[in-house]
PDB file of C-alpha atoms in Angstrom:
ATOM      1  CA  MET L   1    -149.177  58.449-102.912  1.00 49.00           C
ATOM      2  CA  SER L   2    -148.632  60.216-106.194  1.00 83.00           C
ATOM      3  CA  ASP L   3    -145.184  60.141-107.781  1.00 93.00           C
ATOM      4  CA  HIS L   4    -144.354  61.781-111.085  1.00 94.00           C
ATOM      5  CA  ILE L   5    -141.425  61.767-113.455  1.00 95.00           C
ATOM      6  CA  TYR L   6    -141.214  65.002-115.408  1.00 97.00           C
ATOM      7  CA  ILE L   7    -139.376  66.436-118.381  1.00 98.00           C
ATOM      8  CA  ASP L   8    -139.391  70.227-118.646  1.00 98.00           C
ATOM      9  CA  ALA L   9    -138.874  72.254-121.847  1.00 98.00           C
ATOM     10  CA  LEU L  10    -137.723  69.344-124.016  1.00 99.00           C
ATOM     11  CA  GLU L  11    -136.851  70.740-127.439  1.00 99.00           C
ATOM     12  CA  LEU L  12    -138.624  68.918-130.259  1.00 99.00           C
ATOM     13  CA  ARG L  13    -137.950  69.698-133.923  1.00 98.00           C
ATOM     14  CA  CYS L  14    -140.550  69.141-136.611  1.00 97.00           C
ATOM     15  CA  VAL L  15    -142.319  70.724-139.527  1.00 97.00           C
ATOM     16  CA  ILE L  16    -145.645  71.825-138.078  1.00 97.00           C
ATOM     17  CA  GLY L  17    -148.293  74.367-138.965  1.00 95.00           C
ATOM     18  CA  VAL L  18    -151.195  75.149-141.241  1.00 95.00           C
ATOM     19  CA  HIS L  19    -149.621  78.081-143.087  1.00 94.00           C
ATOM     20  CA  ALA L  20    -147.340  77.643-146.107  1.00 95.00           C
ATOM     21  CA  HIS L  21    -144.442  79.494-144.439  1.00 93.00           C
ATOM     22  CA  GLU L  22    -144.593  77.018-141.531  1.00 92.00           C
ATOM     23  CA  ARG L  23    -144.240  74.021-143.864  1.00 95.00           C
ATOM     24  CA  VAL L  24    -140.822  75.084-145.246  1.00 96.00           C
ATOM     25  CA  ALA L  25    -138.471  73.973-142.466  1.00 96.00           C
ATOM     26  CA  PRO L  26    -138.554  72.327-139.038  1.00 97.00           C
ATOM     27  CA  ARG L  27    -139.141  74.542-136.036  1.00 96.00           C
ATOM     28  CA  THR L  28    -138.447  74.047-132.357  1.00 97.00           C
ATOM     29  CA  LEU L  29    -141.315  73.230-130.023  1.00 98.00           C
ATOM     30  CA  LEU L  30    -141.032  73.000-126.245  1.00 98.00           C
ATOM     31  CA  CYS L  31    -142.556  69.987-124.535  1.00 99.00           C
ATOM     32  CA  ASP L  32    -143.283  69.530-120.826  1.00 99.00           C
ATOM     33  CA  VAL L  33    -144.363  66.070-119.696  1.00 98.00           C
ATOM     34  CA  GLN L  34    -145.460  64.689-116.321  1.00 98.00           C
ATOM     35  CA  LEU L  35    -145.949  60.930-115.995  1.00 96.00           C
ATOM     36  CA  ALA L  36    -147.492  59.247-112.968  1.00 94.00           C
ATOM     37  CA  CYS L  37    -145.472  56.297-111.733  1.00 92.00           C
ATOM     38  CA  ASP L  38    -144.547  54.491-108.545  1.00 92.00           C
ATOM     39  CA  THR L  39    -140.923  55.334-107.747  1.00 94.00           C
ATOM     40  CA  ARG L  40    -140.620  53.204-104.604  1.00 95.00           C
ATOM     41  CA  ALA L  41    -139.018  50.195-106.334  1.00 94.00           C
ATOM     42  CA  ALA L  42    -136.409  52.430-107.971  1.00 95.00           C
ATOM     43  CA  ALA L  43    -135.703  54.176-104.678  1.00 94.00           C
ATOM     44  CA  ALA L  44    -135.235  50.842-102.920  1.00 96.00           C
ATOM     45  CA  SER L  45    -133.040  49.269-105.609  1.00 97.00           C
ATOM     46  CA  ASP L  46    -131.304  52.377-106.971  1.00 96.00           C
ATOM     47  CA  ARG L  47    -131.639  50.779-110.421  1.00 96.00           C
ATOM     48  CA  LEU L  48    -132.772  52.566-113.567  1.00 94.00           C
ATOM     49  CA  GLU L  49    -134.768  49.593-114.866  1.00 93.00           C
ATOM     50  CA  HIS L  50    -137.165  50.028-111.921  1.00 94.00           C
ATOM     51  CA  THR L  51    -138.322  53.465-113.033  1.00 93.00           C
ATOM     52  CA  LEU L  52    -139.103  55.491-116.133  1.00 95.00           C
ATOM     53  CA  ASP L  53    -135.925  56.471-117.977  1.00 96.00           C
ATOM     54  CA  TYR L  54    -136.481  60.134-118.817  1.00 95.00           C
ATOM     55  CA  ASP L  55    -133.472  60.210-121.161  1.00 97.00           C
ATOM     56  CA  ALA L  56    -134.913  57.321-123.194  1.00 97.00           C
ATOM     57  CA  ILE L  57    -138.331  59.005-123.169  1.00 98.00           C
ATOM     58  CA  ALA L  58    -136.816  62.296-124.366  1.00 98.00           C
ATOM     59  CA  GLN L  59    -134.998  60.556-127.217  1.00 99.00           C
ATOM     60  CA  ARG L  60    -138.167  58.702-128.224  1.00 99.00           C
ATOM     61  CA  LEU L  61    -140.246  61.903-128.226  1.00 99.00           C
ATOM     62  CA  ARG L  62    -137.630  63.709-130.335  1.00 99.00           C
ATOM     63  CA  ALA L  63    -137.651  60.850-132.852  1.00 99.00           C
ATOM     64  CA  LEU L  64    -141.452  60.815-133.005  1.00 99.00           C
ATOM     65  CA  ALA L  65    -141.697  64.574-133.556  1.00 98.00           C
ATOM     66  CA  ALA L  66    -138.988  64.519-136.240  1.00 98.00           C
ATOM     67  CA  SER L  67    -140.859  61.766-138.109  1.00 98.00           C
ATOM     68  CA  MET L  68    -144.107  63.748-138.288  1.00 97.00           C
ATOM     69  CA  GLN L  69    -145.274  66.802-140.209  1.00 97.00           C
ATOM     70  CA  PRO L  70    -148.626  67.576-138.586  1.00 97.00           C
ATOM     71  CA  ALA L  71    -150.672  70.665-139.269  1.00 97.00           C
ATOM     72  CA  LEU L  72    -151.810  70.988-135.649  1.00 97.00           C
ATOM     73  CA  LEU L  73    -150.193  70.853-132.221  1.00 97.00           C
ATOM     74  CA  GLU L  74    -153.237  68.860-131.153  1.00 98.00           C
ATOM     75  CA  THR L  75    -152.236  66.041-133.508  1.00 98.00           C
ATOM     76  CA  LEU L  76    -148.655  65.892-132.255  1.00 99.00           C
ATOM     77  CA  ALA L  77    -149.798  66.085-128.617  1.00 99.00           C
ATOM     78  CA  GLU L  78    -152.185  63.167-129.079  1.00 98.00           C
ATOM     79  CA  ARG L  79    -149.523  61.018-130.811  1.00 99.00           C
ATOM     80  CA  ILE L  80    -147.072  61.750-127.977  1.00 99.00           C
ATOM     81  CA  ALA L  81    -149.680  60.839-125.347  1.00 98.00           C
ATOM     82  CA  GLU L  82    -150.506  57.598-127.174  1.00 98.00           C
ATOM     83  CA  LEU L  83    -146.804  56.690-127.355  1.00 98.00           C
ATOM     84  CA  LEU L  84    -146.271  57.376-123.643  1.00 98.00           C
ATOM     85  CA  GLN L  85    -149.239  55.233-122.689  1.00 97.00           C
ATOM     86  CA  ARG L  86    -148.376  52.410-125.082  1.00 97.00           C
ATOM     87  CA  GLU L  87    -144.590  52.221-124.705  1.00 97.00           C
ATOM     88  CA  TYR L  88    -144.098  53.405-121.118  1.00 95.00           C
ATOM     89  CA  GLY L  89    -147.341  52.314-119.482  1.00 92.00           C
ATOM     90  CA  ALA L  90    -148.272  55.828-118.359  1.00 91.00           C
ATOM     91  CA  ARG L  91    -151.501  55.539-116.363  1.00 90.00           C
ATOM     92  CA  TRP L  92    -151.789  59.325-116.186  1.00 96.00           C
ATOM     93  CA  LEU L  93    -149.920  62.056-117.998  1.00 97.00           C
ATOM     94  CA  ARG L  94    -149.989  65.780-118.525  1.00 98.00           C
ATOM     95  CA  LEU L  95    -148.410  67.127-121.687  1.00 98.00           C
ATOM     96  CA  ARG L  96    -147.780  70.745-122.630  1.00 99.00           C
ATOM     97  CA  LEU L  97    -146.615  71.706-126.130  1.00 98.00           C
ATOM     98  CA  ASP L  98    -145.465  75.267-126.718  1.00 98.00           C
ATOM     99  CA  LYS L  99    -144.932  76.778-130.170  1.00 96.00           C
ATOM    100  CA  PRO L 100    -142.680  79.790-129.488  1.00 95.00           C
ATOM    101  CA  GLY L 101    -142.947  82.648-131.950  1.00 89.00           C
ATOM    102  CA  ALA L 102    -146.119  81.355-133.587  1.00 90.00           C
ATOM    103  CA  VAL L 103    -148.135  84.455-132.687  1.00 90.00           C
ATOM    104  CA  ALA L 104    -146.510  87.886-132.673  1.00 92.00           C
ATOM    105  CA  GLY L 105    -146.439  89.602-129.307  1.00 93.00           C
ATOM    106  CA  THR L 106    -146.522  86.363-127.304  1.00 92.00           C
ATOM    107  CA  ARG L 107    -143.848  84.251-125.666  1.00 90.00           C
ATOM    108  CA  GLY L 108    -145.627  81.215-127.069  1.00 88.00           C
ATOM    109  CA  VAL L 109    -148.908  79.490-127.748  1.00 95.00           C
ATOM    110  CA  GLY L 110    -149.782  75.874-127.323  1.00 97.00           C
ATOM    111  CA  ILE L 111    -151.843  73.113-125.856  1.00 98.00           C
ATOM    112  CA  VAL L 112    -152.060  71.223-122.571  1.00 98.00           C
ATOM    113  CA  ILE L 113    -153.652  67.773-122.460  1.00 98.00           C
ATOM    114  CA  GLU L 114    -154.156  65.191-119.719  1.00 98.00           C
ATOM    115  CA  ARG L 115    -154.748  61.527-120.410  1.00 97.00           C
ATOM    116  CA  GLY L 116    -155.578  58.670-118.082  1.00 92.00           C
ATOM    117  CA  LEU L 117    -156.829  58.599-114.530  1.00 85.00           C
ATOM    118  CA  ARG L 118    -155.031  60.566-111.870  1.00 75.00           C
ATOM    119  CA  VAL L 119    -155.118  57.953-109.135  1.00 65.00           C
ATOM    120  CA  PRO L 120    -152.546  56.991-106.534  1.00 57.00           C
ATOM    121  CA  ALA L 121    -149.756  54.788-107.898  1.00 48.00           C
TER     122      ALA L 121
END
């Protein structure tokens, strides 16, 4: 069995970039997250406390991003992954960060990372 909670295209705002013009104001990044979890208890009880609360996770990720001013997407991605593992017990996660408009002629550029072991829940 392999259950996942996901958040797709979460808008994060932060100052990020290596170039001076990127350090002037916050920009919007798009974040996709998949978290492995066992959803059977939540399905049986129909209670939020038996699963991962994706609204709470989204709010926490927005707050984290807003508090940082990293130069690299890699830095922000790693901090997000660490938070998800530490605060939400994510055994496995896949995270995609997209920086729309960073490179002319592209829809976006970014990074995808996986952390943890992808094993049945």
